[in-house]
Every structure is written in C-alpha cells, then in structure tokens.
C-alpha cells in the first residue's frame, strides 16, 4: 500500500524544493513503526512526528531526526516548538494553535497547520504558515463518523486559501489524482504509509489527540 501511494504521489512533485509532495503523519495507534515508515520514503518527503504521549518520545525524535538527515527527508514536530527548535526541525500545529514567540523568533523549518475549514485556512495564512493540511478530504479511520469535505468543497476552500494546501484524510494511491485535481499540492497519510511496529517503544499509546 505504501509503495503504491508513494508512486502515485510522485506526480505532485513541484519544481521548487521548498514544499514537500508527500507527508507521513506518525500516529501511535494507527501508524505502526515511524522509523520503518520514514525509511521507506524517498528524498524530499516530510515526516511529522505526532507521538506526543509515548514514553521515550525525545529519543524517538532524535532517532527520526538522524534518519531524516541521512535519507534527505525533512522532519517536523507536532505542537512542540522547543523540541522542533532543538532538532532544527519544522513545526506542525493543530487547528486553533499559533506559533509561540520562540518559534517566531528562531524557527527556520517548515511551518504547517492543521485545518478543517475556511476559518482555519485564513488563520494559517495570517500567521505566515508555509502549508496547511486540510482534512478530511475523504472518510478516514482516524476520525470515524466525521463528515468528509469531498473534492468539491476541498477545491473551493483550497482556491481561496491564499497558501498551499495539502490533502489529508482517506488518501490512497487511487485517490491522489482526485486530490491533485481538487488543488492539493501534496498529500499526507497515516495508515497508508504505516509499517508494523518493531519495538515496545513504538507500541500504541491511547489517548493521544
């Protein structure tokens, strides 16, 4: 499944190297082993570490950082500007969050924002985000029962966003073309890029948002 999505997403590669074309969202419940998943990605992709409450998270972040540097990947840390700054990584914020002062002063990595509608996209634009992850484009196991945006609404929101938009939620190899036609410059995935856990450190930790 992962290789099929990677192959389909290659069509999204841009002439500029400033933005990614494929994003791995780690997840302690559904994402498997983030190190194994990251190791399978081609150069230029982004890994967003979301293992907020997993014991040994700092060690995992350090290992991911070394792996990303070695493989030509870019690492972003979700919701933790201090860790992102320490690793020289990007920062990914949840919908409604704003970058703290330390990040505004010293952050040099990719700033991405989770968005679920026009209001969040407008906030992302105002704060100077590089990329918004708009979701859910399709129905997704990450948020069962949540209403999917669908390609028509996604396209309308993306056109008026004023910043590049990536598609997240139910993205598979067969759906990449639809995401691209709807205006996505990149696709992000959890389960579709997952690999089986290899160690106790990476076992699921329930309750992580």
Tab-separated table of C-alpha atoms in Angstrom:
chain	number	residue	atom	x	y	z
A	1	UNK	CA	0.000	0.000	0.000
A	2	UNK	CA	2.777	2.447	0.955
A	3	UNK	CA	4.697	1.974	-2.293
A	4	UNK	CA	1.545	2.452	-4.333
A	5	UNK	CA	0.811	5.765	-2.607
A	6	UNK	CA	4.411	6.910	-2.971
A	7	UNK	CA	4.349	6.124	-6.680
A	8	UNK	CA	1.053	7.936	-7.233
A	9	UNK	CA	2.152	10.950	-5.205
A	10	UNK	CA	5.273	11.474	-7.327
A	11	UNK	CA	3.076	13.294	-9.824
A	12	UNK	CA	2.700	16.047	-7.228
A	13	UNK	CA	6.407	16.837	-7.152
A	14	UNK	CA	6.966	20.523	-7.710
A	15	UNK	CA	9.790	22.344	-9.440
A	16	UNK	CA	10.653	24.092	-6.177
A	17	UNK	CA	12.115	22.135	-3.291
A	18	UNK	CA	10.587	24.438	-0.680
A	19	UNK	CA	7.471	22.322	-0.185
A	20	UNK	CA	7.014	18.563	0.201
A	21	UNK	CA	4.851	16.447	-2.095
A	22	UNK	CA	4.249	13.594	0.364
A	23	UNK	CA	3.857	13.791	4.135
A	24	UNK	CA	3.970	10.948	6.643
A	25	UNK	CA	1.923	11.654	9.769
A	26	UNK	CA	3.117	9.374	12.561
A	27	UNK	CA	0.439	8.017	14.866
A	28	UNK	CA	0.905	5.789	17.924
A	29	UNK	CA	-2.406	3.994	17.324
A	30	UNK	CA	-2.500	3.520	13.550
A	31	UNK	CA	0.898	4.497	12.206
A	32	UNK	CA	2.993	1.465	13.105
A	33	UNK	CA	6.764	1.966	13.367
A	34	UNK	CA	7.559	5.571	12.367
A	35	UNK	CA	11.245	4.776	11.812
A	36	UNK	CA	10.441	1.957	9.389
A	37	UNK	CA	7.813	4.068	7.614
A	38	UNK	CA	10.203	7.012	7.274
A	39	UNK	CA	12.981	4.760	5.983
A	40	UNK	CA	10.750	3.759	3.064
A	41	UNK	CA	10.144	7.337	1.913
A	42	UNK	CA	12.023	8.939	-0.997
A	43	UNK	CA	14.035	12.142	-0.678
A	44	UNK	CA	12.143	15.388	-0.238
A	45	UNK	CA	9.246	13.990	1.790
A	46	UNK	CA	8.277	15.245	5.257
A	47	UNK	CA	7.750	13.253	8.435
A	48	UNK	CA	5.509	14.879	11.064
A	49	UNK	CA	6.111	13.348	14.494
A	50	UNK	CA	2.852	13.246	16.486
A	51	UNK	CA	3.821	10.747	19.222
A	52	UNK	CA	3.030	13.274	21.955
A	53	UNK	CA	2.474	10.963	24.937
A	54	UNK	CA	4.672	7.999	24.073
A	55	UNK	CA	7.378	7.159	26.650
A	56	UNK	CA	10.774	7.801	25.138
A	57	UNK	CA	9.431	10.428	22.725
A	58	UNK	CA	12.593	12.541	22.899
A	59	UNK	CA	14.709	9.514	21.974
A	60	UNK	CA	12.332	8.685	19.127
A	61	UNK	CA	12.552	12.278	17.888
A	62	UNK	CA	16.358	12.145	17.953
A	63	UNK	CA	16.429	8.861	16.040
A	64	UNK	CA	13.964	10.170	13.485
A	65	UNK	CA	16.000	13.336	13.087
A	66	UNK	CA	19.167	11.367	12.320
A	67	UNK	CA	17.311	9.098	9.905
A	68	UNK	CA	15.734	12.044	8.100
A	69	UNK	CA	19.073	13.787	7.668
A	70	UNK	CA	20.651	10.617	6.319
A	71	UNK	CA	17.841	9.976	3.825
A	72	UNK	CA	17.236	13.537	2.645
A	73	UNK	CA	13.864	13.823	4.406
A	74	UNK	CA	12.505	16.737	6.394
A	75	UNK	CA	11.265	16.324	9.963
A	76	UNK	CA	8.518	18.356	11.628
A	77	UNK	CA	7.427	18.116	15.247
A	78	UNK	CA	3.760	18.438	16.140
A	79	UNK	CA	2.814	21.001	18.785
A	80	UNK	CA	6.250	21.231	20.449
A	81	UNK	CA	8.185	24.288	19.329
A	82	UNK	CA	11.015	23.739	21.836
A	83	UNK	CA	11.740	20.242	20.557
A	84	UNK	CA	11.447	21.429	16.961
A	85	UNK	CA	13.941	24.224	17.589
A	86	UNK	CA	16.358	21.890	19.390
A	87	UNK	CA	16.354	19.491	16.441
A	88	UNK	CA	16.335	22.171	13.764
A	89	UNK	CA	13.058	20.698	12.550
A	90	UNK	CA	9.818	22.135	11.260
A	91	UNK	CA	6.743	22.730	13.413
A	92	UNK	CA	3.225	21.394	12.849
A	93	UNK	CA	0.377	22.999	14.771
A	94	UNK	CA	-3.131	21.780	15.487
A	95	UNK	CA	-6.144	23.742	14.273
A	96	UNK	CA	-6.502	26.782	16.551
A	97	UNK	CA	-2.882	26.883	17.745
A	98	UNK	CA	-0.484	29.698	16.934
A	99	UNK	CA	3.310	29.526	16.829
A	100	UNK	CA	4.844	30.622	20.144
A	101	UNK	CA	7.147	33.601	20.384
A	102	UNK	CA	10.277	31.422	20.442
A	103	UNK	CA	9.312	29.890	17.100
A	104	UNK	CA	8.511	33.297	15.590
A	105	UNK	CA	11.964	34.493	16.633
A	106	UNK	CA	14.097	31.462	15.856
A	107	UNK	CA	12.126	28.967	13.767
A	108	UNK	CA	13.637	28.196	10.373
A	109	UNK	CA	11.886	24.977	9.409
A	110	UNK	CA	8.614	24.291	7.644
A	111	UNK	CA	5.576	25.682	9.474
A	112	UNK	CA	2.452	23.650	8.755
A	113	UNK	CA	-1.032	23.998	10.220
A	114	UNK	CA	-3.902	21.520	10.511
A	115	UNK	CA	-7.111	22.966	9.066
A	116	UNK	CA	-10.671	21.744	8.747
A	117	UNK	CA	-12.304	24.668	7.005
A	118	UNK	CA	-12.001	28.255	5.709
A	119	UNK	CA	-11.567	29.826	9.140
A	120	UNK	CA	-8.528	27.734	9.963
A	121	UNK	CA	-7.083	28.336	6.499
A	122	UNK	CA	-7.445	32.084	6.989
A	123	UNK	CA	-5.654	31.877	10.351
A	124	UNK	CA	-2.867	29.827	8.784
A	125	UNK	CA	-2.432	32.451	6.082
A	126	UNK	CA	-2.328	35.310	8.597
A	127	UNK	CA	0.356	33.620	10.688
A	128	UNK	CA	2.543	33.032	7.631
A	129	UNK	CA	2.309	29.243	7.505
A	130	UNK	CA	4.103	27.522	4.647
A	131	UNK	CA	1.470	24.831	4.243
A	132	UNK	CA	-1.994	23.917	5.527
A	133	UNK	CA	-3.074	20.279	5.898
A	134	UNK	CA	-6.773	20.398	5.045
A	135	UNK	CA	-8.820	17.427	6.244
A	136	UNK	CA	-10.613	15.153	5.970
A	137	UNK	CA	-10.758	15.082	2.197
A	138	UNK	CA	-12.257	11.580	2.267
A	139	UNK	CA	-13.731	9.449	5.043
A	140	UNK	CA	-10.946	8.284	7.332
A	141	UNK	CA	-10.415	5.724	10.070
A	142	UNK	CA	-8.585	8.382	12.096
A	143	UNK	CA	-11.881	10.216	12.695
A	144	UNK	CA	-14.698	7.705	12.241
A	145	UNK	CA	-18.037	9.378	11.653
A	146	UNK	CA	-16.507	12.753	10.765
A	147	UNK	CA	-18.007	14.344	7.672
A	148	UNK	CA	-15.586	14.309	4.752
A	149	UNK	CA	-15.070	17.526	2.823
A	150	UNK	CA	-15.214	15.804	-0.553
A	151	UNK	CA	-13.403	17.061	-3.632
A	152	UNK	CA	-15.857	19.879	-4.452
A	153	UNK	CA	-15.671	21.626	-1.075
A	154	UNK	CA	-11.947	20.884	-0.767
A	155	UNK	CA	-11.349	22.547	-4.133
A	156	UNK	CA	-13.385	25.597	-3.153
A	157	UNK	CA	-11.523	26.002	0.131
A	158	UNK	CA	-8.123	25.415	-1.494
A	159	UNK	CA	-8.734	28.039	-4.192
A	160	UNK	CA	-9.476	30.733	-1.611
A	161	UNK	CA	-6.896	29.647	0.975
A	162	UNK	CA	-4.135	32.041	-0.057
A	163	UNK	CA	-1.458	29.463	0.799
A	164	UNK	CA	-0.513	25.966	-0.415
A	165	UNK	CA	-2.828	23.204	0.780
A	166	UNK	CA	-2.098	19.501	1.319
A	167	UNK	CA	-4.809	16.845	1.405
A	168	UNK	CA	-5.191	14.621	4.469
A	169	UNK	CA	-7.804	12.023	5.292
A	170	UNK	CA	-8.547	8.783	3.492
A	171	UNK	CA	-5.832	9.384	0.916
A	172	UNK	CA	-4.847	6.278	-1.055
A	173	UNK	CA	-2.929	5.733	-4.281
A	174	UNK	CA	-6.190	5.609	-6.222
A	175	UNK	CA	-7.303	8.958	-4.770
A	176	UNK	CA	-4.151	11.024	-5.319
A	177	UNK	CA	-5.279	12.169	-8.767
A	178	UNK	CA	-8.588	13.418	-7.325
A	179	UNK	CA	-6.708	15.298	-4.597
A	180	UNK	CA	-4.446	16.900	-7.195
A	181	UNK	CA	-7.407	17.982	-9.330
A	182	UNK	CA	-9.004	19.485	-6.215
A	183	UNK	CA	-5.976	21.727	-5.727
A	184	UNK	CA	-3.768	19.806	-3.315
A	185	UNK	CA	-0.046	20.459	-3.775
A	186	UNK	CA	0.790	17.474	-1.552
A	187	UNK	CA	-0.865	14.528	0.148
A	188	UNK	CA	-0.476	13.382	3.737
A	189	UNK	CA	-1.266	9.972	5.179
A	190	UNK	CA	-1.146	7.915	8.345
A	191	UNK	CA	-2.276	4.346	7.785
A	192	UNK	CA	-1.492	4.232	4.064
A	193	UNK	CA	2.209	4.774	4.844
A	194	UNK	CA	2.341	2.737	8.057
A	195	UNK	CA	4.768	-0.067	8.837
A	196	UNK	CA	4.392	-2.731	11.533
A	197	UNK	CA	5.849	-1.759	14.958
A	198	UNK	CA	9.309	-3.171	15.682
A	199	UNK	CA	9.818	-2.323	19.332
A	200	UNK	CA	7.995	-1.810	22.618
A	201	UNK	CA	8.904	1.873	22.498
A	202	UNK	CA	6.651	2.304	19.467
A	203	UNK	CA	3.614	0.365	20.711
A	204	UNK	CA	0.283	2.274	20.682
A	205	UNK	CA	-0.291	4.796	23.440
A	206	UNK	CA	-4.001	5.512	23.659
A	207	UNK	CA	-5.387	8.947	24.406
A	208	UNK	CA	-3.078	10.901	22.106
A	209	UNK	CA	-5.094	13.524	20.169
